[in-house]
Coordinates of C-alpha atoms in Angstrom, one line a residue:
Chain A
X120 CA 4.0 -15.2 17.2
X121 CA 6.9 -12.9 16.4
X122 CA 9.1 -15.8 15.7
X123 CA 6.7 -17.3 13.1
X124 CA 6.2 -13.8 11.7
X125 CA 10.0 -13.4 11.1
X126 CA 10.3 -17.0 9.7
X127 CA 7.3 -16.5 7.4
X128 CA 8.7 -13.2 6.2
X129 CA 12.1 -14.9 5.6
X130 CA 10.6 -17.6 3.4
X131 CA 8.1 -15.3 1.7
X132 CA 11.0 -12.9 0.8
X133 CA 13.0 -15.8 -0.5
X134 CA 10.1 -16.9 -2.7
X135 CA 9.5 -13.4 -4.0
X136 CA 13.1 -13.1 -5.0
X137 CA 13.1 -16.6 -6.5
X138 CA 10.3 -15.6 -8.8
X139 CA 11.6 -12.1 -9.5
X140 CA 9.9 -11.3 -12.8
X141 CA 6.6 -12.9 -11.8
X142 CA 6.7 -11.0 -8.5
X143 CA 7.3 -7.8 -10.3
X144 CA 4.5 -8.3 -12.8
X145 CA 2.2 -9.3 -10.0
X146 CA 2.8 -6.1 -8.1
X147 CA 2.6 -4.0 -11.2
X148 CA -1.2 -3.5 -10.7
X149 CA -0.6 -2.2 -7.2
X150 CA 2.4 -0.1 -8.4
X151 CA 0.3 1.6 -11.0
X152 CA -2.7 2.0 -8.7
X153 CA -0.7 3.6 -5.9
X154 CA 1.4 5.7 -8.2
X155 CA -1.6 7.2 -9.8
X156 CA -3.3 7.8 -6.4
X157 CA -0.1 9.5 -5.1
X158 CA 0.4 11.5 -8.3
X159 CA -3.1 12.9 -8.1
X160 CA -3.0 13.6 -4.5
X161 CA 0.4 15.3 -4.6
X162 CA -0.6 17.6 -7.5
X163 CA -4.0 18.6 -6.0
X164 CA -2.6 19.0 -2.5
X165 CA 0.2 21.1 -3.8
X166 CA -2.3 23.2 -5.5
X167 CA -4.5 23.4 -2.5
X168 CA -1.7 24.5 -0.1
X169 CA -0.5 27.0 -2.6
X170 CA -4.0 28.5 -2.9
X171 CA -4.2 28.6 0.8
X172 CA -0.9 30.5 1.0
X173 CA -2.0 33.0 -1.6
X174 CA -5.3 33.8 -0.1
X175 CA -3.7 34.2 3.3
X176 CA -1.4 36.9 1.7
X177 CA -4.5 38.6 0.4
X178 CA -5.7 39.3 3.9
X179 CA -8.1 36.8 5.2
X180 CA -10.3 39.4 7.0
X181 CA -11.0 41.5 4.0
X182 CA -14.4 41.8 2.3
X183 CA -15.3 42.8 -1.2
X184 CA -18.8 44.2 -2.1
X185 CA -19.8 44.4 -5.7
X186 CA -23.0 44.9 -7.6
X187 CA -24.7 41.8 -8.8
X188 CA -27.2 41.7 -11.6
X189 CA -28.8 38.3 -12.3
X190 CA -28.6 37.2 -15.9
X191 CA -32.3 37.6 -16.5
X192 CA -32.3 41.2 -15.4
X193 CA -29.3 41.9 -17.5
X194 CA -31.3 40.8 -20.5
X195 CA -34.0 43.3 -19.5
X196 CA -31.4 46.1 -19.5
X197 CA -31.5 46.5 -15.7
X198 CA -28.1 47.0 -14.1
X199 CA -27.6 46.9 -10.4
X200 CA -25.1 49.4 -9.1
X201 CA -23.1 50.2 -6.0
X202 CA -22.8 53.9 -5.6
X203 CA -20.4 56.2 -3.7
X204 CA -23.4 56.9 -1.5
X205 CA -23.6 53.2 -0.5
X206 CA -20.0 53.4 0.6
X207 CA -20.6 56.6 2.6
X208 CA -23.5 54.8 4.3
X209 CA -21.4 51.8 5.2
X210 CA -18.6 54.1 6.4
X211 CA -21.0 55.9 8.7
X212 CA -23.2 53.1 9.9
X213 CA -21.4 49.8 9.9
X214 CA -19.4 48.6 12.8
X215 CA -16.2 46.5 13.0
X216 CA -14.6 48.0 9.9
X217 CA -11.0 48.9 10.1
X218 CA -10.6 50.6 6.7
X219 CA -12.8 50.9 3.6
X220 CA -12.0 52.0 0.1
X221 CA -13.9 52.3 -3.1
X222 CA -12.5 50.7 -6.2
X223 CA -13.5 52.1 -9.6
X224 CA -12.5 50.2 -12.7
X225 CA -11.7 52.1 -15.8
X226 CA -14.6 51.8 -18.2
X227 CA -12.7 52.7 -21.3
X228 CA -9.9 50.7 -22.8
X229 CA -7.4 50.1 -20.1
X230 CA -4.5 50.9 -22.3
X231 CA -1.3 52.4 -20.9
X232 CA 1.6 53.7 -22.8
X233 CA 5.2 54.5 -21.9
X234 CA 7.2 56.0 -24.6
X235 CA 6.6 53.7 -27.6
X236 CA 5.5 50.8 -25.5
X237 CA 1.8 50.0 -25.0
X238 CA 0.3 47.6 -22.6
X239 CA -3.1 46.6 -21.2
X240 CA -3.6 46.4 -17.5
X241 CA -6.3 46.5 -14.8
X242 CA -6.6 50.2 -14.1
X243 CA -8.4 51.1 -10.9
X244 CA -9.3 54.2 -9.0
X245 CA -9.0 53.9 -5.3
X246 CA -8.0 55.6 -2.1
X247 CA -5.1 55.4 0.4
X248 CA -7.1 52.8 2.3
X249 CA -6.6 50.2 -0.5
X250 CA -3.1 49.6 0.7
X251 CA -4.3 48.4 4.0
X252 CA -7.3 46.4 2.7
X253 CA -5.3 44.6 0.0
X254 CA -2.2 44.2 2.1
X255 CA 0.0 45.7 -0.5
X256 CA 3.4 47.0 0.2
X257 CA 5.6 49.5 -1.6
X258 CA 8.9 48.5 -3.0
X259 CA 9.7 52.0 -4.3
X260 CA 8.1 55.4 -3.8
X261 CA 4.8 55.9 -2.0
X262 CA 1.2 54.9 -2.2
X263 CA -1.8 57.1 -3.1
X264 CA -2.3 59.7 -0.3
X265 CA -5.5 61.3 0.9
X266 CA -4.4 64.6 -0.6
X267 CA -4.0 63.0 -4.0
X268 CA -7.6 62.1 -3.9
X269 CA -8.9 65.4 -2.8
X270 CA -6.9 67.4 -5.4
X271 CA -7.5 64.7 -8.1
X272 CA -3.8 64.6 -8.9
X273 CA -2.7 62.8 -12.0
X274 CA -0.5 60.2 -10.4
X275 CA -0.4 56.4 -10.5
X276 CA 1.0 53.6 -8.5
X277 CA 1.9 50.6 -10.6
X278 CA 2.5 46.9 -10.1
X279 CA 5.8 45.3 -11.1
X280 CA 4.3 43.4 -14.0
X281 CA 3.2 46.7 -15.6
X282 CA 6.7 48.1 -15.2
X283 CA 8.0 45.1 -17.0
X284 CA 5.4 45.1 -19.8
X285 CA 6.2 48.8 -20.5
X286 CA 9.9 48.3 -20.5
X287 CA 10.3 50.9 -17.8
X288 CA 13.5 51.3 -15.9
X289 CA 14.0 49.4 -12.6
X290 CA 13.2 52.6 -10.8
X291 CA 10.1 54.0 -12.6
X292 CA 9.4 56.8 -10.1
X293 CA 8.8 60.2 -11.6
X294 CA 8.4 58.7 -15.1
X295 CA 5.3 59.7 -17.0
X296 CA 2.8 57.2 -18.5
X297 CA -0.1 57.9 -20.8
X298 CA -3.6 56.6 -19.9
X299 CA -6.5 57.5 -22.2
X300 CA -4.6 60.5 -23.5
X301 CA -3.8 61.9 -20.1
X302 CA -0.4 62.1 -18.6
X303 CA 0.2 60.5 -15.2
X304 CA 3.2 60.6 -13.0
X305 CA 4.4 57.3 -11.5
X306 CA 4.8 57.8 -7.7
X307 CA 5.1 54.3 -6.5
X308 CA 6.0 50.7 -7.4
X309 CA 4.3 47.9 -5.5
X310 CA 6.0 44.9 -4.2
X311 CA 5.5 41.8 -6.4
X312 CA 2.8 39.4 -5.2
X313 CA 3.1 36.7 -7.7
X314 CA 0.2 34.9 -9.4
X315 CA -3.1 33.3 -8.4
X316 CA -4.2 30.5 -10.8
X317 CA -2.1 31.9 -13.6
X318 CA -3.3 35.5 -13.2
X319 CA -0.7 38.0 -12.2
X320 CA -1.4 40.0 -9.1
X321 CA 1.1 42.6 -10.2
X322 CA -0.5 43.7 -13.4
X323 CA -2.4 46.6 -11.9
X324 CA -2.4 50.4 -12.1
X325 CA -3.9 52.4 -9.3
X326 CA -4.8 56.1 -9.4
X327 CA -6.7 58.3 -7.0
X328 CA -10.4 57.5 -6.9
X329 CA -11.5 61.0 -7.6
X330 CA -9.1 61.3 -10.5
X331 CA -10.7 58.2 -12.0
X332 CA -14.2 59.6 -11.5
X333 CA -13.3 62.9 -13.1
X334 CA -11.9 61.0 -16.1
X335 CA -15.0 58.9 -16.5
X336 CA -17.4 61.9 -16.7
X337 CA -20.9 60.4 -16.4
X338 CA -21.1 60.1 -12.6
X339 CA -24.7 59.3 -12.3
X340 CA -24.1 55.7 -13.5
X341 CA -21.0 55.0 -11.5
X342 CA -20.8 51.4 -10.3
X343 CA -18.0 50.9 -7.8
X344 CA -16.6 48.0 -5.9
X345 CA -16.1 48.5 -2.2
X346 CA -13.2 46.7 -0.4
X347 CA -12.9 46.8 3.3
X348 CA -10.9 45.2 6.0
X349 CA -12.3 44.2 9.4
X350 CA -11.1 45.3 12.8
X351 CA -9.4 42.6 14.9
X352 CA -12.4 41.8 17.0
X353 CA -15.1 41.8 14.3
X354 CA -16.7 38.5 13.2
X355 CA -17.0 38.1 9.4
X356 CA -20.5 36.7 9.6
X357 CA -21.8 39.6 11.8
X358 CA -20.4 42.3 9.5
X359 CA -21.7 40.5 6.4
X360 CA -25.1 40.4 8.0
X361 CA -25.0 44.1 8.9
X362 CA -23.8 45.1 5.5
X363 CA -26.6 43.1 3.8
X364 CA -29.3 44.8 5.9
X365 CA -27.8 48.3 5.3
X366 CA -27.5 47.8 1.5
X367 CA -31.0 46.2 1.2
X368 CA -32.5 49.1 2.9
X369 CA -30.5 51.6 0.9
X370 CA -31.6 49.9 -2.3
X371 CA -35.2 49.7 -1.3
X372 CA -35.4 45.9 -1.8
X373 CA -38.6 44.1 -0.7
X374 CA -38.2 40.9 1.2
X375 CA -39.0 38.8 -1.8
X376 CA -36.3 40.4 -3.9
X377 CA -32.8 39.0 -4.1
X378 CA -29.8 41.0 -3.1
X379 CA -28.5 43.1 -6.0
X380 CA -25.0 42.9 -4.6
X381 CA -22.5 40.3 -3.5
X382 CA -20.3 40.2 -0.5
X383 CA -17.3 38.1 -0.9
X384 CA -14.6 37.2 1.7
X385 CA -11.2 36.0 0.8
X386 CA -11.9 33.1 3.1
X387 CA -15.1 32.2 1.2
X388 CA -13.1 32.1 -2.1
X389 CA -10.5 29.9 -0.5
X390 CA -13.1 27.6 0.8
X391 CA -14.7 27.3 -2.6
X392 CA -11.4 26.4 -4.1
X393 CA -10.7 24.0 -1.4
X394 CA -14.0 22.3 -1.8
X395 CA -13.5 21.9 -5.5
X396 CA -10.0 20.6 -5.1
X397 CA -11.1 18.1 -2.4
X398 CA -13.9 16.9 -4.6
X399 CA -11.5 16.4 -7.5
X400 CA -9.1 14.5 -5.2
X401 CA -11.9 12.2 -3.9
X402 CA -13.4 11.5 -7.3
X403 CA -10.1 10.8 -9.0
X404 CA -8.8 8.9 -6.0
X405 CA -11.9 6.8 -6.0
X406 CA -11.6 6.0 -9.7
X407 CA -7.9 5.2 -9.2
X408 CA -8.5 3.0 -6.2
X409 CA -10.5 0.7 -8.4
X410 CA -7.2 -0.1 -10.1
X411 CA -5.8 -1.0 -6.7
X412 CA -8.6 -3.5 -6.4
X413 CA -7.8 -4.9 -9.8
X414 CA -4.2 -5.1 -8.7
X415 CA -5.3 -7.0 -5.6
X416 CA -7.2 -9.5 -7.8
X417 CA -4.0 -9.9 -9.8
X418 CA -2.1 -10.8 -6.6
X419 CA -4.8 -13.3 -5.6
X420 CA -4.6 -14.9 -9.0
X421 CA -0.9 -15.4 -8.9
X422 CA -1.0 -16.5 -5.2
X423 CA -3.5 -19.2 -6.2
X424 CA -1.3 -20.3 -9.0
X425 CA 1.6 -20.3 -6.6
X426 CA -0.3 -22.4 -4.1
X427 CA -1.1 -25.0 -6.8
X428 CA 2.5 -24.9 -8.0
X429 CA 3.8 -25.5 -4.6
X430 CA 1.3 -28.0 -3.5
X431 CA 4.0 -30.7 -3.1
X432 CA 6.2 -28.2 -1.1
X433 CA 3.3 -27.6 1.2
X434 CA 2.8 -31.3 1.6
X435 CA 6.5 -31.7 2.5
X436 CA 6.3 -28.9 5.0
X437 CA 3.2 -30.4 6.6
X438 CA 4.9 -33.8 6.7
X439 CA 7.8 -32.5 8.6
X440 CA 5.6 -30.7 11.1
X441 CA 4.2 -27.4 9.7
X442 CA 0.9 -26.6 11.3
X443 CA -2.0 -24.9 9.6
X444 CA -0.9 -21.4 10.8
X445 CA 2.6 -21.8 9.6
X446 CA 1.5 -22.4 6.0
X447 CA -1.3 -19.7 6.3
X448 CA 1.2 -17.1 7.6
X449 CA 3.7 -17.9 4.9
X450 CA 1.3 -17.3 2.0
X451 CA -0.5 -14.4 3.7
X452 CA 2.8 -12.7 4.4
X453 CA 4.0 -13.3 0.9
X454 CA 0.8 -11.6 -0.5
X455 CA 1.2 -8.8 2.0
X456 CA 4.9 -8.3 1.1
X457 CA 4.1 -8.3 -2.6
X458 CA 1.5 -5.6 -2.3
X459 CA 3.4 -3.5 0.2
X460 CA 6.4 -3.7 -2.1
X461 CA 4.1 -2.6 -4.9
X462 CA 2.8 0.2 -2.7
X463 CA 6.4 1.4 -1.9
X464 CA 7.4 1.4 -5.5
X465 CA 4.2 3.1 -6.5
X466 CA 4.8 5.7 -3.9
X467 CA 8.1 6.6 -5.3
X468 CA 6.9 6.6 -8.9
X469 CA 3.8 8.6 -7.9
X470 CA 5.9 11.2 -6.2
X471 CA 8.2 11.4 -9.2
X472 CA 5.1 11.7 -11.5
X473 CA 3.5 14.4 -9.4
X474 CA 6.8 16.4 -9.4
X475 CA 7.1 15.9 -13.1
X476 CA 3.6 17.1 -13.8
X477 CA 3.8 20.1 -11.6
X478 CA 7.2 21.2 -12.9
X479 CA 6.3 20.7 -16.5
X480 CA 3.3 23.1 -16.3
X481 CA 4.6 26.6 -15.9
X482 CA 3.7 28.5 -12.8
X483 CA 2.1 25.4 -11.3
X484 CA 2.7 24.9 -7.6
X485 CA 5.2 22.2 -6.4
X486 CA 3.8 18.8 -5.7
X487 CA 3.5 17.9 -2.0
X488 CA 2.7 14.5 -0.5
X489 CA 0.9 14.8 2.8
X490 CA 1.8 12.1 5.3
X491 CA -1.8 10.8 5.5
X492 CA -1.7 9.9 1.8
X493 CA 1.5 7.8 2.3
X494 CA -0.2 6.1 5.2
X495 CA -3.3 5.6 3.1
X496 CA -1.5 4.2 0.1
X497 CA 0.5 1.8 2.1
X498 CA -2.4 0.9 4.4
X499 CA -4.7 0.3 1.5
X500 CA -2.2 -1.8 -0.5
X501 CA -1.5 -3.8 2.7
X502 CA -5.2 -4.3 3.2
X503 CA -5.6 -5.4 -0.4
X504 CA -2.7 -7.8 0.1
X505 CA -4.2 -9.4 3.1
X506 CA -7.7 -9.4 1.7
X507 CA -6.7 -11.1 -1.5
X508 CA -4.1 -13.2 0.2
X509 CA -6.5 -14.9 2.6
X510 CA -8.2 -17.1 0.0
X511 CA -5.0 -18.6 -1.5
X512 CA -3.4 -18.9 2.0
X513 CA -6.4 -20.7 3.4
X514 CA -6.4 -23.0 0.4
X515 CA -2.7 -23.8 1.1
X516 CA -3.2 -24.3 4.8
X517 CA -6.1 -26.6 4.4
X518 CA -4.4 -29.0 2.0
X519 CA -4.3 -32.6 3.2
X520 CA -0.6 -33.6 3.6
X521 CA -1.1 -37.0 1.9
X522 CA -2.8 -35.5 -1.2
X523 CA -0.3 -32.7 -1.3
X524 CA 2.6 -35.1 -1.2
X525 CA 1.1 -37.2 -4.0
X526 CA 0.5 -34.1 -6.2
X527 CA 2.6 -34.1 -9.3
Chain B
X61 CA 5.5 -50.7 26.7
X62 CA 6.3 -50.8 23.0
X63 CA 7.2 -47.7 21.1
X64 CA 4.4 -48.4 18.6
X65 CA 1.3 -50.3 19.4
X66 CA -1.4 -50.9 16.8
X67 CA -4.6 -52.7 17.9
X68 CA -7.1 -53.7 15.3
X69 CA -6.3 -50.9 13.0
X70 CA -8.4 -50.6 9.9
X71 CA -8.4 -48.1 7.1
X72 CA -11.3 -48.1 4.6
X73 CA -11.6 -45.9 1.6
X74 CA -14.9 -45.4 -0.2
X75 CA -14.5 -45.6 -4.0
X76 CA -18.0 -44.9 -5.2
X77 CA -20.1 -47.7 -3.9
X78 CA -17.2 -49.9 -3.2
X79 CA -15.4 -49.9 0.2
X80 CA -11.7 -50.6 -0.2
X81 CA -10.1 -52.1 2.9
X82 CA -6.6 -50.8 2.7
X83 CA -5.8 -52.0 6.2
X84 CA -8.0 -54.7 7.6
X85 CA -7.4 -55.3 11.3
X86 CA -3.7 -54.8 12.0
X87 CA -2.2 -55.7 15.3
X88 CA 1.5 -55.0 15.6
X89 CA 4.0 -53.7 18.1
X90 CA 7.3 -52.1 17.3
X91 CA 9.9 -51.9 20.0
X92 CA 12.5 -49.2 20.5
X93 CA 15.6 -49.7 18.3
X94 CA 13.7 -52.1 16.1
X95 CA 14.8 -52.3 12.4
X96 CA 11.7 -53.3 10.6
X97 CA 10.7 -53.7 6.9
X98 CA 7.2 -53.7 5.5
X99 CA 7.1 -55.6 2.3
X100 CA 4.4 -56.6 0.0
X101 CA 3.2 -56.1 -3.6
X102 CA 1.5 -52.9 -4.7
X103 CA -2.0 -52.6 -3.2
X104 CA -1.0 -54.7 -0.2
X105 CA -1.6 -51.7 2.1
X106 CA 2.0 -51.0 3.0
X107 CA 1.8 -47.3 1.9
X108 CA -1.4 -46.8 3.9
X109 CA 0.5 -48.5 6.8
X110 CA 3.2 -45.9 6.4
X111 CA 0.7 -43.0 6.3
X112 CA -0.9 -44.2 9.5
X113 CA 2.4 -44.9 11.3
X114 CA 3.7 -41.5 10.1
X115 CA 0.5 -39.8 11.5
X116 CA -0.2 -38.4 8.1
X117 CA -3.5 -40.2 8.2
X118 CA -5.8 -41.5 10.9
X119 CA -7.2 -45.1 11.0
X120 CA -10.9 -45.7 10.4
X121 CA -11.0 -47.8 13.5
X122 CA -8.7 -49.4 16.0
X123 CA -6.1 -47.8 18.2
X124 CA -2.6 -46.5 17.5
X125 CA -0.4 -45.6 20.4
X126 CA 2.9 -43.9 19.6
X127 CA 5.2 -43.4 22.5
X128 CA 2.3 -43.9 24.8
X129 CA 0.1 -41.3 23.1
X130 CA -3.2 -42.2 21.5
X131 CA -2.9 -40.7 18.1
X132 CA -6.6 -41.2 17.3
X133 CA -7.9 -38.3 19.3
X134 CA -5.6 -35.7 17.8
X135 CA -6.6 -32.9 15.4
X136 CA -4.6 -32.0 12.3
X137 CA -2.4 -29.4 14.1
X138 CA -1.6 -31.9 16.9
X139 CA -0.8 -34.5 14.3
X140 CA 1.6 -32.0 12.7
X141 CA 3.3 -31.6 16.1
X142 CA 3.6 -35.3 16.6
X143 CA 5.2 -35.7 13.1
X144 CA 7.6 -32.9 14.0
X145 CA 8.6 -34.3 17.3
X146 CA 8.4 -38.1 16.9
X147 CA 8.8 -38.9 13.2
X148 CA 11.5 -38.5 10.6
X149 CA 10.3 -39.1 7.1
X150 CA 12.6 -40.4 4.3
X151 CA 10.7 -40.5 0.9
X152 CA 11.4 -42.4 -2.3
X153 CA 11.5 -39.1 -4.3
X154 CA 13.4 -37.3 -1.5
X155 CA 10.8 -34.6 -1.2
X156 CA 13.3 -31.8 -0.6
X157 CA 12.2 -28.1 -0.9
X158 CA 13.5 -27.2 -4.4
X159 CA 14.4 -23.6 -3.6
X160 CA 16.1 -24.2 -0.3
X161 CA 19.8 -25.3 0.0
X162 CA 20.7 -28.5 1.7
X163 CA 21.2 -26.6 4.9
X164 CA 17.9 -24.8 4.5
X165 CA 16.1 -28.1 4.0
X166 CA 17.6 -29.7 7.0
X167 CA 16.8 -26.6 9.1
X168 CA 13.2 -26.5 8.0
X169 CA 11.6 -28.9 10.6
X170 CA 13.3 -26.9 13.4
X171 CA 11.4 -23.8 12.2
X172 CA 8.2 -25.4 13.3
X173 CA 9.7 -25.9 16.8
X174 CA 10.5 -22.2 17.0
X175 CA 14.2 -22.7 17.3
X176 CA 16.3 -19.7 16.6
X177 CA 18.3 -19.4 13.4
X178 CA 21.8 -19.8 14.9
X179 CA 20.8 -22.9 16.9
X180 CA 19.0 -24.3 13.9
X181 CA 22.0 -23.9 11.7
X182 CA 24.2 -25.6 14.3
X183 CA 21.9 -28.6 14.6
X184 CA 21.5 -28.9 10.8
X185 CA 25.3 -28.7 10.3
X186 CA 25.8 -31.5 12.8
X187 CA 23.1 -33.6 11.1
X188 CA 24.6 -33.0 7.6
X189 CA 28.0 -33.9 8.8
X190 CA 26.6 -37.1 10.3
X191 CA 25.4 -38.2 6.8
X192 CA 28.7 -37.1 5.2
X193 CA 27.5 -34.0 3.4
X194 CA 29.3 -31.4 5.5
X195 CA 30.9 -29.9 2.4
X196 CA 27.8 -29.5 0.3
X197 CA 25.5 -27.6 2.6
X198 CA 25.0 -24.6 0.3
X199 CA 24.0 -26.6 -2.7
X200 CA 20.4 -26.6 -4.0
X201 CA 18.8 -30.0 -4.4
X202 CA 19.1 -29.9 -8.2
X203 CA 22.9 -29.4 -7.8
X204 CA 23.1 -32.7 -5.9
X205 CA 23.1 -36.3 -7.0
X206 CA 20.3 -38.7 -6.1
X207 CA 22.4 -40.3 -3.3
X208 CA 23.3 -36.9 -1.9
X209 CA 19.7 -35.8 -2.0
X210 CA 18.6 -38.8 -0.1
X211 CA 21.4 -38.1 2.4
X212 CA 20.0 -34.5 2.8
X213 CA 16.6 -36.1 3.4
X214 CA 18.0 -38.4 6.0
X215 CA 19.8 -35.5 7.7
X216 CA 16.5 -33.7 7.7
X217 CA 14.8 -36.7 9.3
X218 CA 17.6 -37.0 11.9
X219 CA 17.8 -33.4 12.9
X220 CA 14.7 -33.5 15.1
X221 CA 16.0 -36.5 17.0
X222 CA 12.7 -38.4 16.3
X223 CA 11.5 -41.6 18.0
X224 CA 11.2 -43.4 14.6
X225 CA 12.6 -43.0 11.2
X226 CA 10.1 -43.9 8.5
X227 CA 11.5 -44.6 5.1
X228 CA 9.2 -45.1 2.1
X229 CA 11.1 -47.0 -0.7
X230 CA 14.2 -45.0 0.3
X231 CA 16.3 -46.5 -2.5
X232 CA 13.7 -46.7 -5.2
X233 CA 15.1 -43.9 -7.2
X234 CA 18.8 -44.8 -6.7
X235 CA 21.3 -46.9 -8.6
X236 CA 22.6 -50.0 -7.0
X237 CA 25.9 -48.6 -5.7
X238 CA 24.2 -45.7 -4.0
X239 CA 21.6 -48.1 -2.7
X240 CA 24.3 -50.0 -0.9
X241 CA 25.7 -46.7 0.6
X242 CA 22.3 -45.6 1.8
X243 CA 21.6 -49.0 3.3
X244 CA 24.9 -48.9 5.1
X245 CA 24.0 -45.6 6.5
X246 CA 20.7 -47.1 7.7
X247 CA 22.5 -49.9 9.4
X248 CA 24.8 -47.5 11.1
X249 CA 21.8 -45.4 12.3
X250 CA 20.2 -48.6 13.7
X251 CA 23.5 -49.4 15.4
X252 CA 23.4 -45.9 17.0
X253 CA 20.1 -46.8 18.6
X254 CA 17.5 -45.3 16.1
X255 CA 14.3 -47.1 15.4
X256 CA 13.9 -47.6 11.7
X257 CA 10.8 -48.7 9.7
X258 CA 11.3 -49.2 6.0
X259 CA 8.6 -49.8 3.5
X260 CA 9.9 -51.5 0.4
X261 CA 9.2 -54.1 -2.2
X262 CA 12.9 -55.0 -2.7
X263 CA 14.0 -58.1 -0.9
X264 CA 17.7 -56.9 -0.7
X265 CA 16.6 -54.0 1.3
X266 CA 14.4 -56.0 3.5
X267 CA 17.3 -58.3 4.2
X268 CA 19.1 -55.6 6.0
X269 CA 16.4 -55.4 8.5
X270 CA 15.9 -57.2 11.8
X271 CA 12.3 -58.0 11.2
X272 CA 10.3 -58.3 8.1
X273 CA 6.5 -57.9 8.0
X274 CA 4.9 -59.1 4.8
X275 CA 1.6 -57.6 4.0
X276 CA -1.1 -58.8 1.7
X277 CA -4.6 -57.4 1.1
X278 CA -4.4 -55.1 4.1
X279 CA -3.4 -57.8 6.5
X280 CA -0.2 -59.0 8.1
X281 CA 0.7 -62.1 6.1
X282 CA 3.9 -63.0 7.7
X283 CA 6.0 -61.4 10.5
X284 CA 9.5 -62.9 11.0
X285 CA 12.9 -62.1 12.2
X286 CA 15.4 -62.5 9.5
X287 CA 18.9 -63.9 9.7
X288 CA 20.6 -60.7 8.6
X289 CA 19.4 -59.2 11.8
X290 CA 21.9 -61.2 13.7
X291 CA 24.6 -60.0 11.2
X292 CA 23.8 -56.3 11.3
X293 CA 23.2 -56.0 15.0

């Protein structure tokens, strides 16, 4: 068995090389098919693993609660809100929470000035606990302290992108910035976190929560976001359930009414992204695998031509003692080698293509080829080779030696 | 027991409604180291005879014993094996594999015997040297002359050490000088103890042989031992 395998491969290889151009054109279908499959997979998988990494750095056991108003209600002028009272309630009653912090977004233009430079940024009011919840680390200075909040100090902690946009010195500590006509002293610079899907994580300005509230004036309509991190032992689902019950009671919702708030976990977000990316991979992969089938048909076609062309050769081989399986193996292995060769070339081109795509789009994650996709591509092209090689090979093997020898 | 025994062998082909009797009751024995020619005009059944003797085809009825084995009961794969072990073919149009070198062509039958590459090469070289082509082993068939190609084909037939060498118009595509050379080679092979069966329509070729069987309409018309037999052997 092994002997005839080696001998068949030897003669198949010789025949492939003898018809170099034809072999290349035959495998082109497989090359293109595999290359596109691999390119698609490498790009989406690179994206997926990148997203996974980013969300892990966000803290996988953190929760964000924000108000949610269905579009219909928005049209009626109703606005759901999360209030500081809601947060107090959660702080007192909910279990399994390590730290909790309100986040209040600036409701006026989020313009920030330094000297003559003006920039726009996400300006948020929050507390010392934000550092823990969002897993932020300081590169210079300090974070917002509890006392800053109590005394409503005019201080800010800025992200690295803000410093860059405002042309501030490398060490911006103790510089003053202008937000909404008020002066704030920079006390801290946060470590750079990079980007998620093209959005900078470092383009933020944090000030004490109470300072932000006092700036906003109308406190009755405050709508805050609550961010919290869970203690080690807490189960995300349990806490989510608990929070839902607490907030529904606090908001006097009847059982038929929908939640007027949303609880999001970083993990949930990640799963959503993953699902989308996997769907894209499967759909595009499916479309592209059709081209592999077409490539397989191309191989079958050429193999059939090749069998006809070599009818006399087959007759000679049979006359000098080739059995059915010798001929079958030779043609089957030729088809298999052709498509595997195409698969290998396609793999290389696909990887190159994926790398090219991901490097030509700025801030796009690097392409990565998981091992399973290599196995899949080679396995599938091998399968295609065998599948579409069987018919021509059987045709060759079943030739009658006398007819084959007479064939002109 | 004779090397080849044919008893009442017939071969019928159906052409539409008509039945063509290509062989019509052949009884013939061929002894070891025989040097035999089948002659006859075209349509006399000598090609069919060659196909049957070469185990490329099976008789419609009758019995064919080759080296004591009844060929009739064998399936296509077993026939392939018989051809590989017992028969060396030499064709009019040489029938070499066009993309294999002389050496590759001679090595090919040994592949089907599962003989390793090194041993194959050794045996093939020996066989090529026997036919006087030891210096052209790396040439492709289209780089060789007709006579050289036929020598490669003979080397290929010899390499398996078959019981019989079957030649079908072996000099039909060769000029007269080469024909003489090839026939000399045949004579030598006969002298070495090989059994040769030649199908031809040329009397000069037949004259080299020990025994000439003339065929007509699928029957043996005349079976005689020629004078040249005494000369060659």
